Short mmCIF file of C-alpha atoms in Angstrom, two decimals:
data_model
loop_
_atom_site.label_atom_id
_atom_site.label_comp_id
_atom_site.label_asym_id
_atom_site.label_seq_id
_atom_site.Cartn_x
_atom_site.Cartn_y
_atom_site.Cartn_z
CA MET A 1 -39.11 82.23 307.96
CA LEU A 2 -36.19 79.96 308.77
CA THR A 3 -37.13 76.31 309.20
CA ARG A 4 -35.71 74.96 312.46
CA ARG A 5 -34.29 71.43 312.68
CA ILE A 6 -34.86 68.66 315.21
CA ILE A 7 -31.70 66.57 315.52
CA PRO A 8 -31.34 63.39 317.59
CA CYS A 9 -27.78 62.89 318.82
CA LEU A 10 -26.38 59.37 318.98
CA ASP A 11 -23.22 58.92 321.05
CA VAL A 12 -21.38 55.81 319.86
CA ARG A 13 -18.96 53.71 321.88
CA SER A 14 -17.65 50.34 320.67
CA GLY A 15 -20.22 50.30 317.87
CA ARG A 16 -23.22 50.90 320.17
CA VAL A 17 -25.29 54.00 320.93
CA VAL A 18 -24.89 55.01 324.58
CA LYS A 19 -26.01 57.87 326.85
CA GLY A 20 -24.90 59.36 330.15
CA LYS A 21 -25.09 62.47 332.35
CA LYS A 22 -22.42 65.17 332.26
CA PHE A 23 -20.39 62.77 330.09
CA GLU A 24 -20.42 60.08 332.83
CA ASN A 25 -22.54 57.07 333.94
CA ILE A 26 -22.80 55.73 330.39
CA VAL A 27 -25.56 53.22 329.59
CA ASP A 28 -26.22 51.17 326.44
CA VAL A 29 -29.14 52.16 324.18
CA ASP A 30 -29.11 50.41 320.76
CA SER A 31 -27.17 49.92 317.51
CA PRO A 32 -26.49 53.06 315.40
CA GLU A 33 -28.13 51.78 312.21
CA ILE A 34 -31.32 50.56 313.93
CA LEU A 35 -31.76 53.73 315.98
CA GLY A 36 -30.81 55.88 313.00
CA LYS A 37 -33.49 54.31 310.82
CA TYR A 38 -36.02 54.67 313.60
CA TYR A 39 -35.39 58.40 313.87
CA SER A 40 -35.35 58.83 310.10
CA ASP A 41 -38.76 57.15 309.91
CA CYS A 42 -40.07 59.23 312.85
CA GLY A 43 -39.44 62.57 311.12
CA ALA A 44 -36.06 63.72 312.43
CA ASP A 45 -34.52 66.38 310.19
CA GLU A 46 -30.92 65.27 310.68
CA LEU A 47 -28.83 62.95 312.85
CA VAL A 48 -25.49 63.43 314.58
CA PHE A 49 -23.23 60.53 315.55
CA TYR A 50 -20.31 61.08 317.94
CA ASP A 51 -17.69 58.46 318.70
CA ILE A 52 -17.41 59.73 322.26
CA THR A 53 -14.15 58.10 323.34
CA ALA A 54 -12.14 58.34 320.10
CA SER A 55 -10.32 61.59 320.93
CA ASN A 56 -9.60 60.66 324.53
CA GLU A 57 -8.26 57.26 323.43
CA GLU A 58 -6.31 59.01 320.64
CA ARG A 59 -7.74 56.82 317.90
CA LYS A 60 -9.78 57.30 314.74
CA THR A 61 -13.56 57.18 314.63
CA SER A 62 -14.83 53.61 314.39
CA LEU A 63 -16.35 53.89 310.94
CA GLU A 64 -18.00 50.52 310.42
CA PHE A 65 -21.36 51.95 311.45
CA VAL A 66 -21.25 54.93 309.04
CA SER A 67 -21.83 52.93 305.85
CA LYS A 68 -24.61 50.92 307.52
CA VAL A 69 -26.37 54.10 308.64
CA ALA A 70 -26.07 55.65 305.16
CA LYS A 71 -27.85 52.65 303.64
CA ASN A 72 -30.67 52.75 306.19
CA ILE A 73 -31.71 56.41 306.31
CA ASN A 74 -32.81 59.13 303.91
CA ILE A 75 -31.96 62.26 305.92
CA PRO A 76 -28.62 64.10 306.30
CA PHE A 77 -26.28 62.96 309.03
CA CYS A 78 -23.06 64.16 310.62
CA VAL A 79 -20.24 62.07 312.12
CA GLY A 80 -17.57 63.17 314.60
CA GLY A 81 -15.09 61.91 317.16
CA GLY A 82 -11.39 61.35 316.57
CA VAL A 83 -11.37 63.25 313.27
CA SER A 84 -7.91 64.78 312.93
CA SER A 85 -7.02 65.02 309.23
CA ILE A 86 -8.32 65.71 305.73
CA ASP A 87 -8.06 61.96 305.09
CA ASP A 88 -10.51 61.38 307.95
CA PHE A 89 -12.94 63.83 306.36
CA THR A 90 -12.58 62.08 303.02
CA ASP A 91 -13.17 58.63 304.51
CA ILE A 92 -16.26 59.65 306.48
CA LEU A 93 -17.85 61.53 303.57
CA ARG A 94 -17.13 58.67 301.16
CA ARG A 95 -18.96 56.30 303.49
CA GLY A 96 -22.10 58.39 303.09
CA ALA A 97 -22.09 61.06 305.81
CA ASP A 98 -23.12 64.56 304.77
CA LYS A 99 -21.11 66.48 307.36
CA VAL A 100 -18.09 65.93 309.57
CA SER A 101 -17.81 67.29 313.09
CA ILE A 102 -14.49 68.29 314.64
CA ASN A 103 -13.80 69.35 318.21
CA SER A 104 -10.51 68.39 319.91
CA SER A 105 -8.54 68.33 316.66
CA ALA A 106 -9.81 71.79 315.68
CA VAL A 107 -8.56 73.20 318.99
CA LYS A 108 -5.14 71.61 318.51
CA ASN A 109 -4.95 72.45 314.80
CA PRO A 110 -7.33 75.28 313.81
CA ASP A 111 -6.02 75.20 310.23
CA LEU A 112 -7.84 71.86 309.79
CA ILE A 113 -11.10 73.85 309.73
CA LYS A 114 -9.80 76.01 306.90
CA GLU A 115 -8.33 73.11 304.92
CA ALA A 116 -11.51 71.04 305.17
CA SER A 117 -13.72 73.98 304.29
CA LEU A 118 -11.68 74.77 301.20
CA LYS A 119 -11.65 71.16 300.04
CA PHE A 120 -15.19 69.99 300.85
CA GLY A 121 -17.14 73.24 301.34
CA ALA A 122 -18.13 74.97 304.57
CA GLN A 123 -21.44 73.08 304.63
CA CYS A 124 -19.53 69.85 305.37
CA VAL A 125 -17.53 71.28 308.29
CA VAL A 126 -19.20 71.37 311.71
CA LEU A 127 -17.34 72.84 314.67
CA SER A 128 -18.54 71.07 317.80
CA MET A 129 -17.79 72.73 321.12
CA ASP A 130 -18.03 71.09 324.55
CA VAL A 131 -18.22 73.99 326.98
CA LYS A 132 -18.53 74.56 330.71
CA LYS A 133 -19.18 77.71 332.71
CA ASN A 134 -16.38 79.06 334.89
CA GLU A 135 -16.31 81.26 338.00
CA LYS A 136 -15.86 84.39 335.83
CA ASN A 137 -19.31 83.93 334.28
CA SER A 138 -17.87 82.94 330.92
CA TRP A 139 -17.38 79.54 329.32
CA ASN A 140 -14.30 77.42 328.66
CA VAL A 141 -13.95 75.00 325.78
CA TYR A 142 -13.16 71.40 326.78
CA ILE A 143 -11.60 68.69 324.61
CA LYS A 144 -11.16 64.91 324.68
CA GLY A 145 -14.85 64.24 325.24
CA GLY A 146 -15.19 66.86 327.96
CA ARG A 147 -12.26 65.51 329.97
CA GLU A 148 -9.69 68.26 329.42
CA LYS A 149 -10.19 71.99 330.04
CA THR A 150 -8.61 74.54 327.70
CA ASP A 151 -8.03 78.28 328.08
CA LEU A 152 -10.23 78.98 325.06
CA ASP A 153 -13.27 81.20 325.61
CA ALA A 154 -16.28 79.56 323.99
CA VAL A 155 -17.70 82.70 322.36
CA ASN A 156 -14.33 83.78 320.94
CA TRP A 157 -13.69 80.25 319.68
CA ALA A 158 -17.03 80.20 317.88
CA ILE A 159 -16.14 83.46 316.12
CA LYS A 160 -12.70 82.14 315.19
CA GLY A 161 -14.13 78.84 313.93
CA VAL A 162 -16.50 80.62 311.55
CA GLU A 163 -13.71 82.90 310.34
CA LEU A 164 -11.68 79.79 309.50
CA GLY A 165 -14.54 78.26 307.51
CA ALA A 166 -16.84 76.25 309.78
CA GLY A 167 -20.30 76.18 308.23
CA GLU A 168 -22.15 75.22 311.41
CA ILE A 169 -21.54 75.20 315.16
CA VAL A 170 -22.85 72.73 317.72
CA VAL A 171 -22.74 74.13 321.25
CA ASN A 172 -22.90 71.41 323.89
CA SER A 173 -23.20 72.46 327.53
CA ILE A 174 -21.36 69.99 329.77
CA ASP A 175 -23.15 71.50 332.78
CA GLU A 176 -26.55 70.65 331.30
CA ASP A 177 -25.69 67.42 329.46
CA GLY A 178 -28.28 64.76 330.30
CA MET A 179 -29.67 66.82 333.21
CA LYS A 180 -32.98 67.70 331.47
CA ASN A 181 -33.10 71.17 333.00
CA GLY A 182 -33.13 73.07 329.70
CA TYR A 183 -30.49 74.40 327.34
CA ASP A 184 -27.96 77.06 328.37
CA ILE A 185 -29.91 79.95 326.84
CA GLU A 186 -27.45 82.63 327.98
CA LEU A 187 -24.52 80.90 326.30
CA LEU A 188 -26.47 80.18 323.12
CA LYS A 189 -27.64 83.80 322.85
CA ARG A 190 -24.06 85.01 323.16
CA ILE A 191 -22.98 82.79 320.29
CA THR A 192 -25.94 83.25 317.91
CA SER A 193 -25.53 87.02 318.25
CA VAL A 194 -21.93 87.02 316.98
CA VAL A 195 -21.81 84.37 314.21
CA ASN A 196 -23.58 84.19 310.86
CA VAL A 197 -23.77 80.40 310.45
CA PRO A 198 -26.34 77.96 311.86
CA VAL A 199 -25.96 77.27 315.59
CA ILE A 200 -27.22 74.00 317.07
CA ALA A 201 -28.19 73.81 320.75
CA SER A 202 -27.06 70.69 322.59
CA GLY A 203 -27.22 69.50 326.19
CA GLY A 204 -30.17 69.85 328.54
CA ALA A 205 -33.50 69.02 326.86
CA GLY A 206 -36.03 67.70 329.34
CA ASN A 207 -39.39 68.71 327.90
CA MET A 208 -40.91 70.28 324.79
CA LYS A 209 -40.76 73.81 326.20
CA ASP A 210 -36.97 73.53 326.38
CA PHE A 211 -36.86 73.14 322.60
CA TYR A 212 -39.17 76.12 322.14
CA ASP A 213 -37.08 78.28 324.50
CA ALA A 214 -33.87 77.53 322.59
CA VAL A 215 -35.44 78.78 319.36
CA GLU A 216 -37.49 81.65 320.77
CA TYR A 217 -34.94 83.11 323.19
CA ALA A 218 -31.57 82.03 321.78
CA ASN A 219 -32.47 82.01 318.05
CA VAL A 220 -30.81 78.67 317.34
CA ASP A 221 -31.24 77.00 313.97
CA GLY A 222 -31.35 73.45 315.26
CA ILE A 223 -32.10 71.71 318.53
CA LEU A 224 -30.19 68.54 319.33
CA ALA A 225 -31.14 66.04 322.03
CA ALA A 226 -30.46 62.46 323.05
CA SER A 227 -31.98 61.10 326.29
CA VAL A 228 -35.52 62.39 325.79
CA PHE A 229 -35.64 60.75 322.35
CA HIS A 230 -33.74 57.54 323.15
CA PHE A 231 -35.91 56.69 326.14
CA GLY A 232 -39.22 57.66 324.52
CA GLU A 233 -39.95 60.64 326.75
CA ILE A 234 -40.59 62.89 323.75
CA LYS A 235 -41.80 61.71 320.35
CA ILE A 236 -40.45 63.74 317.43
CA LYS A 237 -43.83 64.05 315.69
CA ASP A 238 -45.43 65.31 318.93
CA LEU A 239 -42.58 67.78 319.41
CA LYS A 240 -42.91 69.13 315.89
CA LYS A 241 -46.66 69.61 316.28
CA TYR A 242 -46.07 71.42 319.58
CA LEU A 243 -43.53 73.77 317.95
CA LYS A 244 -45.74 74.32 314.91
CA ASP A 245 -48.63 75.27 317.20
CA LYS A 246 -46.34 77.82 318.82
CA ARG A 247 -45.61 79.34 315.39
CA ILE A 248 -42.11 77.93 315.06
CA GLU A 249 -41.40 77.11 311.41
CA ILE A 250 -40.72 73.39 311.34
CA ARG A 251 -40.83 70.62 308.73
CA ILE A 252 -43.72 68.29 309.51
#
């Protein structure tokens, strides 16, 4: 059986971890290296760090925290936000990250996915998608930290991203982000049914059942969350025991 992953997400702004709702009302949480070590020690399988304003401000990811995190943890981690070139990939990976996430830049320049996959391997290239449901009962891809709508259909973009060489896809529902009402199961099912790479659910965790539902009904490989972990509402060890008891294969 496939082992599912529990992945805390740490949104970084000005060198600090922050969290909001629907990409707004941002509040301070902690420093990336301290929170990263905490989650590593608590049994997280991986971590994801997003510099959430880099693309909108048209600047590079603030990388000072990456090296500090690499020294403090012993689990894989991914870094994204403002990544727009092969040089950015090189810099982030050299600082100790295991994967690099691209979103806005991949939409503007899809060939970046292919170039990075060929140079570093598909396992290093994560296509992150910020998506929102439209009135036609499908989903649009948004860029610049959820601020700018595109004409891209989320499911078609996921297929295209994998064809270009993305080794993993993170699907973040803007509608559910920080709302704690559960993941967008319908959207996740659509995507996991058409791609053959790991899909990570993001946006909406409010309780342990939400994690179970994402695996059981949408067949995701990893479940990413922020608020419920940052504010101590769910402990990772408790969550893993809960999933194990429900016969979900998980690393304890």
